[in-house]
Tab-separated table of C-alpha atoms in Angstrom:
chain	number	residue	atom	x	y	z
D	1	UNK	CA	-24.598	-26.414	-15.661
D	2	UNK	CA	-22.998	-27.789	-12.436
D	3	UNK	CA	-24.222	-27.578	-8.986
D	4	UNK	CA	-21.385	-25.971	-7.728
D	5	UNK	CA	-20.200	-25.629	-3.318
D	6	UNK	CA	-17.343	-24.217	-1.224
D	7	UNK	CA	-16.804	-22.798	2.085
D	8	UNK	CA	-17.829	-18.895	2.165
D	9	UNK	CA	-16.197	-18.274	5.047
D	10	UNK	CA	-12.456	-18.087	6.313
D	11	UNK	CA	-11.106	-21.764	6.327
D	12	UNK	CA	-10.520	-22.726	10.209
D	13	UNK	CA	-11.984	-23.452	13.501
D	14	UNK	CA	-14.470	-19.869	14.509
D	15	UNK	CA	-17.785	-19.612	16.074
D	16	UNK	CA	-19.816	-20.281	12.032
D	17	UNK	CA	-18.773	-21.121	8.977
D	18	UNK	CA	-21.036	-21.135	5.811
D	19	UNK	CA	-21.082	-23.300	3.051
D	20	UNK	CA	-22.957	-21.854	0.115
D	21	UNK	CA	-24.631	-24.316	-2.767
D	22	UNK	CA	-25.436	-22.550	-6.162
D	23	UNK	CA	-26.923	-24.289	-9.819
D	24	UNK	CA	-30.055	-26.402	-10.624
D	25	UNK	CA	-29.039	-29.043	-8.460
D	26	UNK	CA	-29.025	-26.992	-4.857
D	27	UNK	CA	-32.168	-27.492	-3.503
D	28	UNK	CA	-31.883	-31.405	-4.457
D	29	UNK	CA	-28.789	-31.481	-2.923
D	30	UNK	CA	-30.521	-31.189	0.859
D	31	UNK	CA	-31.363	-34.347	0.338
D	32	UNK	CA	-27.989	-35.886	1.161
D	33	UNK	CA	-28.629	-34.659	4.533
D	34	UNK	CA	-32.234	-35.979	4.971
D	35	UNK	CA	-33.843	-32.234	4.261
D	36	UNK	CA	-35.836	-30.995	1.703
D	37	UNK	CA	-35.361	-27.124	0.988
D	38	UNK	CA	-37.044	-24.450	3.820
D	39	UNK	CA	-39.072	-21.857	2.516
D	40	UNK	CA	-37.782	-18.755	0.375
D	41	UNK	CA	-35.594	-16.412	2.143
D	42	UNK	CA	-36.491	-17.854	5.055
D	43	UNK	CA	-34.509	-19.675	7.832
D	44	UNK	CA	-34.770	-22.712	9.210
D	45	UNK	CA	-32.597	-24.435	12.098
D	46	UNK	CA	-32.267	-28.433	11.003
D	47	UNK	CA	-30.367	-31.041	11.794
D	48	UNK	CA	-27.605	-32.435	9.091
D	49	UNK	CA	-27.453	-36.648	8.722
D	50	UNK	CA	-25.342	-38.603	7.519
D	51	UNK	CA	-27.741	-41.565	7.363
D	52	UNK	CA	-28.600	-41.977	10.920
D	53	UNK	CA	-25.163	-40.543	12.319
D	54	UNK	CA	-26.421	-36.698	13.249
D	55	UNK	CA	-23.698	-34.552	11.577
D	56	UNK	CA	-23.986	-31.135	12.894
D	57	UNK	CA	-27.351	-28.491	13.838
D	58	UNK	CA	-27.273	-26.277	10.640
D	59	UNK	CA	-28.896	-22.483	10.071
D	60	UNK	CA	-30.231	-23.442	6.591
D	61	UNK	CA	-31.303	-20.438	4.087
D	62	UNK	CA	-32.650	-20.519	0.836
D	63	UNK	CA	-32.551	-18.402	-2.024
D	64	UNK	CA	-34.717	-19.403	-5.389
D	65	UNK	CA	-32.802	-17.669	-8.584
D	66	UNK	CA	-32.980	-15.507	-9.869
D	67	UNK	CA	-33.071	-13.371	-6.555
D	68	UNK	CA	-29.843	-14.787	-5.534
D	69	UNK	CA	-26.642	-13.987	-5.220
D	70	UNK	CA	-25.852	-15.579	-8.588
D	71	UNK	CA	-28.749	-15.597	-9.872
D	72	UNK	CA	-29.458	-19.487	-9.802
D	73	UNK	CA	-30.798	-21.452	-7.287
D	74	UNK	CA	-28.506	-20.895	-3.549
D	75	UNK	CA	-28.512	-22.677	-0.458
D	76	UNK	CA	-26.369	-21.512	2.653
D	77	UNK	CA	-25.723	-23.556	5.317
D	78	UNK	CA	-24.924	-22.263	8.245
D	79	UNK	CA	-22.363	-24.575	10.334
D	80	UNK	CA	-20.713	-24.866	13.984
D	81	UNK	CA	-16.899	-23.414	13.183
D	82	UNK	CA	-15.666	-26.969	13.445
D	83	UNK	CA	-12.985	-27.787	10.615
D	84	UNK	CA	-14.137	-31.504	10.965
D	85	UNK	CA	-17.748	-30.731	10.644
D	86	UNK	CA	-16.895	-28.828	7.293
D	87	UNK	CA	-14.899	-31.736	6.096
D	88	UNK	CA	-17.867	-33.944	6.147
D	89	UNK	CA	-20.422	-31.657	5.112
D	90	UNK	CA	-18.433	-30.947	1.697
D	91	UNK	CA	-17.305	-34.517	1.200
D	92	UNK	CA	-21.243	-35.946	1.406
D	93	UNK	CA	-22.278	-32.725	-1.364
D	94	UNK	CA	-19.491	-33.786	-3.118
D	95	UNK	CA	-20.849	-37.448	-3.339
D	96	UNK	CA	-23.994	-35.644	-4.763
D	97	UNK	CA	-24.719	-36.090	-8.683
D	98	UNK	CA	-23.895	-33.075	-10.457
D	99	UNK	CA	-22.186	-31.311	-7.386
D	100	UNK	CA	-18.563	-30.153	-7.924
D	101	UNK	CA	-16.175	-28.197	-5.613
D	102	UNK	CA	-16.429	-24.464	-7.111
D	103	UNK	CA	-13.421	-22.673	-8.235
D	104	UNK	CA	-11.722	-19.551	-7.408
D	105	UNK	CA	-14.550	-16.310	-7.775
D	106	UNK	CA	-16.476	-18.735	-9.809
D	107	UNK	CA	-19.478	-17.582	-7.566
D	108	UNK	CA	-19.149	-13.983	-8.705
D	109	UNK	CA	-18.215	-15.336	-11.943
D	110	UNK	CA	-21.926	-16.888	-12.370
D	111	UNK	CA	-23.291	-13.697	-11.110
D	112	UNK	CA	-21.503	-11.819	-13.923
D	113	UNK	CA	-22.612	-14.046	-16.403
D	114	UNK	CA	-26.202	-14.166	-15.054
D	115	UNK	CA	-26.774	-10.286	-15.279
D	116	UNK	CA	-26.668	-9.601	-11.773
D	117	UNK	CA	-23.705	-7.557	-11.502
D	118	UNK	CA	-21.632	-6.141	-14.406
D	119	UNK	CA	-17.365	-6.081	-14.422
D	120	UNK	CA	-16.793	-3.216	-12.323
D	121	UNK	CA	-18.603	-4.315	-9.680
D	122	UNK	CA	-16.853	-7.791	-9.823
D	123	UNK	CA	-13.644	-5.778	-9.774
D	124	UNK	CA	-15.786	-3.583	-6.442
D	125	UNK	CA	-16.210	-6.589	-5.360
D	126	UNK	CA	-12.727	-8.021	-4.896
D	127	UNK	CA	-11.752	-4.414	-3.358
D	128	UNK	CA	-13.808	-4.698	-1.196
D	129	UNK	CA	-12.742	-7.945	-0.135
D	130	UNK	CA	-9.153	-6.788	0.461
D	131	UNK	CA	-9.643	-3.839	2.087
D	132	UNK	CA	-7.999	-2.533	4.946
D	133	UNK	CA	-8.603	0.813	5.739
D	134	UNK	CA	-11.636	2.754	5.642
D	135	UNK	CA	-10.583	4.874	2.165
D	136	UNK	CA	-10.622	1.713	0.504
D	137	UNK	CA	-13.574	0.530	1.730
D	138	UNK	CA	-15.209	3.615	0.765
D	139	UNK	CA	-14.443	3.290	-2.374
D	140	UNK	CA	-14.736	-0.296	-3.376
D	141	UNK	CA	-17.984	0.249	-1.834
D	142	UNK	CA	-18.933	2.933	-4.184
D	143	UNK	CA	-17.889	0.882	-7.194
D	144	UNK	CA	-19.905	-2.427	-5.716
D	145	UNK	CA	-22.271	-0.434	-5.593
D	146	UNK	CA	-22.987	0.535	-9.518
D	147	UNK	CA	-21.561	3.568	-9.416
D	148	UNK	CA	-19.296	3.377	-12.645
D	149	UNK	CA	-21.959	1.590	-14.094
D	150	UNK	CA	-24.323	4.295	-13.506
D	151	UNK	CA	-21.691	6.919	-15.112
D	152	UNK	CA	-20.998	4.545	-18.151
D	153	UNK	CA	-24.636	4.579	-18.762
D	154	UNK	CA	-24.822	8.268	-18.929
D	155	UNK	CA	-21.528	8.240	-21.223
D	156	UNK	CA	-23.215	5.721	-23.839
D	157	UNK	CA	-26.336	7.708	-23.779
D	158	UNK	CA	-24.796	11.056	-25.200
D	159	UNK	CA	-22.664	9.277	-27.450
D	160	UNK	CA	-25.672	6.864	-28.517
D	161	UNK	CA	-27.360	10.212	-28.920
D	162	UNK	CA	-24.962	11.403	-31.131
D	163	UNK	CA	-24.369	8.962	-33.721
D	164	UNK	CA	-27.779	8.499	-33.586
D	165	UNK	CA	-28.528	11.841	-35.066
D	166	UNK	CA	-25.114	11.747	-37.315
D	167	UNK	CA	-26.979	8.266	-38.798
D	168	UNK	CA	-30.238	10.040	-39.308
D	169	UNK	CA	-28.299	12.202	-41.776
D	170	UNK	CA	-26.690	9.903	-43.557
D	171	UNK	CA	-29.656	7.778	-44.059
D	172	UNK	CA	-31.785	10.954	-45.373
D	173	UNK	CA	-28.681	11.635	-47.297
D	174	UNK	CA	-30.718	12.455	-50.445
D	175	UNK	CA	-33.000	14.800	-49.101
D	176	UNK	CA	-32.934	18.019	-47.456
D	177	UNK	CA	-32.433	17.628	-43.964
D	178	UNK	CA	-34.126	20.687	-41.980
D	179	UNK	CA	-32.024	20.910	-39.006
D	180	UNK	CA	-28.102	20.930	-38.804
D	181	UNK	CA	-27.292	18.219	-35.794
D	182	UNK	CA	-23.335	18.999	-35.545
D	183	UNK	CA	-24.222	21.523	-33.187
D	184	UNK	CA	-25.685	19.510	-30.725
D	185	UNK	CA	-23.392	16.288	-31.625
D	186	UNK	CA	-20.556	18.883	-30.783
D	187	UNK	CA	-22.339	19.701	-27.217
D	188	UNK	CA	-22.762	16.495	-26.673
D	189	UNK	CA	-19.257	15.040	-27.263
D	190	UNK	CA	-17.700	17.942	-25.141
D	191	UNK	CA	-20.028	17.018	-22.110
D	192	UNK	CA	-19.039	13.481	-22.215
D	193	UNK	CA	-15.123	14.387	-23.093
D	194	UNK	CA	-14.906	16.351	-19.811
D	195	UNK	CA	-16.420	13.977	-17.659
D	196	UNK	CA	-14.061	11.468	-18.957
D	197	UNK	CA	-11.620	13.759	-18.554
D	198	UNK	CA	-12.360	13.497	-15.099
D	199	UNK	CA	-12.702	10.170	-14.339
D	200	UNK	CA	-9.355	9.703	-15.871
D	201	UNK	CA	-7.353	11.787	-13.574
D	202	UNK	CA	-9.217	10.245	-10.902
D	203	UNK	CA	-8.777	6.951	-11.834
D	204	UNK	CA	-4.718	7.590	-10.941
D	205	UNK	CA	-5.260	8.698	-7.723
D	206	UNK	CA	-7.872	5.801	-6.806
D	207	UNK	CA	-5.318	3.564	-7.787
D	208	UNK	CA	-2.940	4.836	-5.021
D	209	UNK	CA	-5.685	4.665	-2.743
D	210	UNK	CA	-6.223	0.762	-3.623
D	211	UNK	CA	-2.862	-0.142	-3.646
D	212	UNK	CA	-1.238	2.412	-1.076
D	213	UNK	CA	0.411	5.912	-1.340
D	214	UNK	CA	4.634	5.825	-0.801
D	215	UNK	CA	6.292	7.907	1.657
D	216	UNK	CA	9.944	8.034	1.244
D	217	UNK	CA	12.287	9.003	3.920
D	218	UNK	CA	15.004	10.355	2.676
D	219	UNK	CA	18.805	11.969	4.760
D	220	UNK	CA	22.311	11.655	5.098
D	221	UNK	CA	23.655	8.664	6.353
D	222	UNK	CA	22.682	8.585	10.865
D	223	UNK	CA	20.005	11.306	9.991
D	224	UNK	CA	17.691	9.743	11.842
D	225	UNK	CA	15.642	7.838	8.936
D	226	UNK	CA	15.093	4.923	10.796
D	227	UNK	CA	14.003	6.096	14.615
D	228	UNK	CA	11.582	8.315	12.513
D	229	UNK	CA	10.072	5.016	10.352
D	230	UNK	CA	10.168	3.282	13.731
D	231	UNK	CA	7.994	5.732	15.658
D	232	UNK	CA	5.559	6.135	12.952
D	233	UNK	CA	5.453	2.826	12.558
D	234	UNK	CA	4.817	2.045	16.448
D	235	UNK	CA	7.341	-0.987	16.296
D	236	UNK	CA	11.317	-1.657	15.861
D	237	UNK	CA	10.619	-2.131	12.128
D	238	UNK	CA	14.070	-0.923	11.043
D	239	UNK	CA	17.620	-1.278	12.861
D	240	UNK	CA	18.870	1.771	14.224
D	241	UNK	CA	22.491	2.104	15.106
D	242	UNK	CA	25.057	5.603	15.967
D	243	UNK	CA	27.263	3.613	13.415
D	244	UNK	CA	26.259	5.365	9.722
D	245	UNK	CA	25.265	3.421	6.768
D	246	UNK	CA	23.782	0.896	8.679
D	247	UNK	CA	20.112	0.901	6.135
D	248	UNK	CA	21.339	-0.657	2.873
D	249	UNK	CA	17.930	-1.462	1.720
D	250	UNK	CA	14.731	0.061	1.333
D	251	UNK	CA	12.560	-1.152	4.450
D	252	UNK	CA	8.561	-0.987	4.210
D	253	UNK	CA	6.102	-1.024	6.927
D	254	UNK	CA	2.198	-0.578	6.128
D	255	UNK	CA	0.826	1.602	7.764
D	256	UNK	CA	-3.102	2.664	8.299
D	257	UNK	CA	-2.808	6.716	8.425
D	258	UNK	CA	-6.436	8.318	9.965
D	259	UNK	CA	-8.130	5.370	7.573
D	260	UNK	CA	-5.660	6.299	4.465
D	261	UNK	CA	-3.226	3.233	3.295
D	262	UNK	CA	0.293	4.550	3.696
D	263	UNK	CA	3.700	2.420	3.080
D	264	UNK	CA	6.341	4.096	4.842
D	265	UNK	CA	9.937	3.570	3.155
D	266	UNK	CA	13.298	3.839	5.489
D	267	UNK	CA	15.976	4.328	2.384
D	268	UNK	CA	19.904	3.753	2.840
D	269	UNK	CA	21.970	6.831	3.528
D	270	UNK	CA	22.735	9.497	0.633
D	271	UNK	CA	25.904	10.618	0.500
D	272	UNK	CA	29.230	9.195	-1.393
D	273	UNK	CA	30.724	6.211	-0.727
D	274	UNK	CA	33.234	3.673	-2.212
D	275	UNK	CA	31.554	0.286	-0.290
D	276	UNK	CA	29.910	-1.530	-3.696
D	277	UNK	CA	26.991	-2.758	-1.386
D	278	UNK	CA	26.184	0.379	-0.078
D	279	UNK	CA	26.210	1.954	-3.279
D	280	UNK	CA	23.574	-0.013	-4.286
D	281	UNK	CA	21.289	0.767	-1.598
D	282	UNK	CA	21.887	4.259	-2.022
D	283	UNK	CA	20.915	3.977	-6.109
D	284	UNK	CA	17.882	1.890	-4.934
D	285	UNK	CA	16.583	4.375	-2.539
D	286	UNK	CA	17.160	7.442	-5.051
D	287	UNK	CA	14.765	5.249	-7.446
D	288	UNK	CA	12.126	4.745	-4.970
D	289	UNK	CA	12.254	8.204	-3.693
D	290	UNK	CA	11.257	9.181	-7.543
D	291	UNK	CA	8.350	6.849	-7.799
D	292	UNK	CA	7.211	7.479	-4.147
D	293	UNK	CA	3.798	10.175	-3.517
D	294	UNK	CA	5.622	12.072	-1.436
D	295	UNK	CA	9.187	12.389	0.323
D	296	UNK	CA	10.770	13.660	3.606
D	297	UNK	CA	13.327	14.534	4.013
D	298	UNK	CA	15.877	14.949	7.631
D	299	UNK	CA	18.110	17.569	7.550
D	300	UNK	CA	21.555	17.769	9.247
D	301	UNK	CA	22.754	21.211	10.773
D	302	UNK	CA	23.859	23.453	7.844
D	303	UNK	CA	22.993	20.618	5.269
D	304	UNK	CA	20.869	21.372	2.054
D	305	UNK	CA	18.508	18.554	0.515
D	306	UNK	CA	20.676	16.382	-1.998
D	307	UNK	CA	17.311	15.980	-3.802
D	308	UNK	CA	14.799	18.015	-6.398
D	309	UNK	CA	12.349	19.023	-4.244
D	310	UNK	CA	8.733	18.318	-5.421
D	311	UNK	CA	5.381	19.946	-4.419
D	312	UNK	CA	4.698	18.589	-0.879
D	313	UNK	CA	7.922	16.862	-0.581
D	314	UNK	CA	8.662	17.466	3.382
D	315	UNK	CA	11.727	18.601	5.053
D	316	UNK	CA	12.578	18.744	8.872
D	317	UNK	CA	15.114	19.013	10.630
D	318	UNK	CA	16.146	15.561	12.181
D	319	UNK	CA	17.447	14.533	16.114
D	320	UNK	CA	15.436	17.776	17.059
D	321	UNK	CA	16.251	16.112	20.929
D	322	UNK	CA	19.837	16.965	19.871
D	323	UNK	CA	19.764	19.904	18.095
D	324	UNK	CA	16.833	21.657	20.268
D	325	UNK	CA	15.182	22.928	16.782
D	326	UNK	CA	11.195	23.240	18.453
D	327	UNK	CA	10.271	22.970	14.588
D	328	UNK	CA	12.526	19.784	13.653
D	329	UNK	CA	11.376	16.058	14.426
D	330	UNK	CA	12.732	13.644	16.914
D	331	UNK	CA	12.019	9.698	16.446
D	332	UNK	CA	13.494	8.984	19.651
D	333	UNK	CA	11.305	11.795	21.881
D	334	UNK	CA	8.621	11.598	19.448
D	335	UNK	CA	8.605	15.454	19.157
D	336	UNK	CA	7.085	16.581	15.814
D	337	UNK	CA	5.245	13.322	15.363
D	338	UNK	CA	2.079	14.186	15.291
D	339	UNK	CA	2.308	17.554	13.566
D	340	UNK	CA	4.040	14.861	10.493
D	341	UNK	CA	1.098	12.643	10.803
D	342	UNK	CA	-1.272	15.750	10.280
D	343	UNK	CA	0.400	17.224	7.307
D	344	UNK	CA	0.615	13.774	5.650
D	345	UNK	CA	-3.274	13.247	6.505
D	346	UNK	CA	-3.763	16.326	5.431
D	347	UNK	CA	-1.721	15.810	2.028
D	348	UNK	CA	-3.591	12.191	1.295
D	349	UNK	CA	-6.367	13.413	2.071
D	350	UNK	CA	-6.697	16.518	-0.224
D	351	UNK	CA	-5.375	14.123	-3.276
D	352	UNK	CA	-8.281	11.687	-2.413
D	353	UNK	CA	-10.582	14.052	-2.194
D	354	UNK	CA	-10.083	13.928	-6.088
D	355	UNK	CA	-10.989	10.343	-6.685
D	356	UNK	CA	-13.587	9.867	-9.117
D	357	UNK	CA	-15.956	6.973	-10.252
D	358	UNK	CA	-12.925	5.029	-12.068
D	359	UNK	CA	-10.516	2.900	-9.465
D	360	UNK	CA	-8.317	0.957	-11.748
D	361	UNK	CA	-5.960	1.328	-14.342
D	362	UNK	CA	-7.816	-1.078	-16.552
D	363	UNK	CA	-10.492	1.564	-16.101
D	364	UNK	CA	-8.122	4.672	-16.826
D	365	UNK	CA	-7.134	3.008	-19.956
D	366	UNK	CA	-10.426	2.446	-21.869
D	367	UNK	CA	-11.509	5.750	-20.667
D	368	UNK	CA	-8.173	7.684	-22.664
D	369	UNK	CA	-8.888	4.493	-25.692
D	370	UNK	CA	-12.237	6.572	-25.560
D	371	UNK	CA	-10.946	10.174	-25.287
D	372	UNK	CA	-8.715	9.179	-28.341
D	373	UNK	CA	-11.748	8.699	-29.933
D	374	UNK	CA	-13.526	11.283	-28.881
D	375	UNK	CA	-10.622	13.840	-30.120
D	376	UNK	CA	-11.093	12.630	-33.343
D	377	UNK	CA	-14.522	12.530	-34.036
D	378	UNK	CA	-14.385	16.134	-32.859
D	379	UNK	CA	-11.740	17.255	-35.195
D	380	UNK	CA	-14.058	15.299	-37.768
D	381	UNK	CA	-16.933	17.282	-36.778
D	382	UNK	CA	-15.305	20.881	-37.304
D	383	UNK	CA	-14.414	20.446	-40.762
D	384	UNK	CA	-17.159	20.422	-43.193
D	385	UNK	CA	-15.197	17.953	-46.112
D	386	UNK	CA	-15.804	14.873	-43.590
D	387	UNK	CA	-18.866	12.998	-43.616
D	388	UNK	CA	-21.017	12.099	-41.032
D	389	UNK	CA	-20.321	8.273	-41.271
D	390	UNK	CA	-16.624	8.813	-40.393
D	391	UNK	CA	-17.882	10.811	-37.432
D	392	UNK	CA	-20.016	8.024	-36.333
D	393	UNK	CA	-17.993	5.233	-36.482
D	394	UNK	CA	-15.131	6.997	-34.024
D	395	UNK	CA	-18.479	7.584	-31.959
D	396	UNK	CA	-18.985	3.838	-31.894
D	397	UNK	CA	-15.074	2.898	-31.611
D	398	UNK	CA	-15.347	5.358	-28.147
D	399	UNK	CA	-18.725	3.431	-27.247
D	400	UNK	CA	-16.799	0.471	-27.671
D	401	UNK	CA	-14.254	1.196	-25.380
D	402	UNK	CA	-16.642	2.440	-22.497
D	403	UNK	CA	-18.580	-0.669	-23.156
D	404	UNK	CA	-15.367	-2.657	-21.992
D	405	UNK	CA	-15.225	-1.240	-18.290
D	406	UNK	CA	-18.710	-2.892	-17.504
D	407	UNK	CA	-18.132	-5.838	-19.449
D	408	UNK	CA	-21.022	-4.865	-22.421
D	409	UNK	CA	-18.747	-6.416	-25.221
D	410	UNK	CA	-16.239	-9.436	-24.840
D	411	UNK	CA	-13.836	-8.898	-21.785
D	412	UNK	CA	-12.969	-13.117	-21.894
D	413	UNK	CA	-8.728	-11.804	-21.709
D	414	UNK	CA	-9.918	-9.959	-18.523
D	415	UNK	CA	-11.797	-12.730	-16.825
D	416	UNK	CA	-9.555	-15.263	-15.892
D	417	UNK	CA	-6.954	-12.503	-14.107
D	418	UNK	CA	-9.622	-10.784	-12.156
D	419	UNK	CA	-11.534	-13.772	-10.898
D	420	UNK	CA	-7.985	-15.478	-9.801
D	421	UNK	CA	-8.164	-13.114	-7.207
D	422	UNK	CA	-11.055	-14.115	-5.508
D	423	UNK	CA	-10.983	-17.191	-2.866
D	424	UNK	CA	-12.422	-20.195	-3.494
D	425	UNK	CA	-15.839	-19.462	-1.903
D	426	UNK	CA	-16.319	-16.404	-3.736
């Protein structure tokens, strides 16, 4: 296998960057600098040469596999910021024998392979790394962590359980078996159906919380859409003019909502019209108000919504500077502000507090492939006239679907898109 390097931190000049060295060849490779390899786990301040030109004054860790980060044999070195000093230091390692540049994640990619992490925590992993507010930290945390893993386990346990004693009667087929296991093979599937159950509905809202929930603002035409976005926002994100139908597109601006991710959407106008271009803006926002979390909508005086109204859809009455409604909302005063940012905390908040184990669709998807299953074997197991080897193998068909979140059976389709994701020196 190769010795593989790349910069670990942010390309750039900063205050350290870290190169990180991982294969059979890492230790060797301090030789290239004049250094032989410091203790385990323990640092050591040297200097870097480049024969007898000093290079730079190097932090230099090392970690013997497999109690690495990979699980082979890692080296981090521990640089001056300087983008010319981290030039030099990856063209002499890549003059060393076996030494190659490493590829996108293929650092996490070795540590999947090597046992020390399993799929979903790769796929923690990578959340993690992206995250920008403190919800999704929290949770790609939790899934870095082992978490799923953890739950999987507990899953393939009961079900292991289950076929095991379904497989005890088929092999004692011929003989009088003294106990009858569908019973407790029925217990068993229902406690691992509802947690699944679970997980799944879960799994939709951690999904939002990954990628962001929609708010949609929604009005007439000069209802005040944009001052609104604009205020929440805390910048002229969106043009606002007394001239109506001035939005023809849907505008986003991301947002960080009391640590929640929030994408705020300023839509075009509703209301008839005859101009072709603002037509289209006005079809456009009615399709993002339909796929957005959760809409608001501004009011004119005497106006009723010109939309189905959904479970915590919000609706104010707009220009409350103009109007003098003390329950409406003003962008341009900023009255009602922060009685909107409450409710929608309080909305987001309420719908994360239903996240489960499960954060991506990939996830969601083997979980139903194994409720599927797990209907099924159930129907199976009520009716006498089927034996217990049909049972079994929709037992194993479920395992085998649980077995793909963690990466337990071949996930090589799955590799190459989640490990694009990472940076180079990951």
């Amino acid at each position: 296998m190769d010795t593989i390097f790349a910069l670990t931190s942010a390309p750039g000049r900063a205050g350290v960057s870290v190169i990180r060295i991982s294969g059979p060849g890492a230790f060797p490779a301090l030789s290239r600098f004049g250094l032989s390899a410091p203790e385990p786990r323990a640092a050591a301040l040297r200097l870097l040469r480049d024969g007898e030109d000093v290079v730079d004054q190097a932090l230099i860790l090392a970690f013997p596999g497999p109690a690495s980060f990979t699980g082979e044999d890692v080296v981090e070195l521990h640089l001056h910021g300087s983008p010319a000093i981290v030039t030099s230091v990856l063209r002499m390692l890549s003059e060393v024998e076996g030494g190659r540049m490493a590829e996108a994640g293929e650092f996490t990619r070795r540590a999947l392979e090597n046992g020390k992490m399993d799929l979903a925590q790769v796929e923690g992993l990578a959340d993690l790394i992206d995250s920008e507010t403190e919800a999704q930290r929290r949770q790609a945390q939790r899934v870095f962590s082992g978490k799923l893993g953890e739950v999987v386990q507990g899953w393939r346990h009961d079900l292991i359980r289950a076929a095991a004693l379904l497989e005890a009667v088929i092999d004692f087929a011929d003989e009088d078996v003294p106990v009858d296991v569908r019973p407790e093979v029925h217990e068993l599937l229902d406690g691992v159906a509802a947690s699944l159950e679970t997980q799944a509905r879960g799994a939709a809202v951690a999904e939002r919380v990954r990628q962001g929930f929609e708010v949609a603002i929604l009005g007439a035409p000069n209802a005040g859409k944009s001052t609104l976005l604009n205020a929440l926002a805390g910048r002229e994100a969106a043009i606002t003019s007394a001239v109506a139908g001035t939005t023809r597109d849907v505008i986003e601006v991301r947002m960080d909502l009391n640590g929640l991710p929030v994408t705020l959407l300023d839509t075009a106008g509703l209301r008839e019209t005859e101009d072709e271009v603002e037509s289209i803006g006005i079809a456009r926002a009615k399709a993002r108000a339909e796929e957005a979390d959760l809409r608001i909508y501004l009011l004119e005086p005497g106006e009723d919504p010109r939309i189905d109204l959904r479970e915590d859809d919000i609706v104010l009455q707009g220009k409350a500077d103009l109007t003098g409604d003390p329950e409406g909302i003003s962008g341009a005063t900023g009255q009602g502000i922060d009685r909107l940012v409450t409710r929608l905390t309080d909305v987001f908040s309420q719908r994360s507090a239903l996240v489960a184990t499960a954060t991506r669709e990939r996830h969601r998807v083997a979980i139903l492939r194994a409720l599927d299953d797990l209907a099924q074997a159930r129907v199976l197991l009520r009716d006498p006239a089927y034996s217990e080897d049909l049972i079994a193998e929709e037992l194993r068909s479920a395992i085998r679907a649980l077995d793909s979140l963690v990466g337990i059976v071949d996930v090589e389709t799955l590799l190459g898109e989640i490990f694009s994701s990472f940076c180079i020196g990951k």
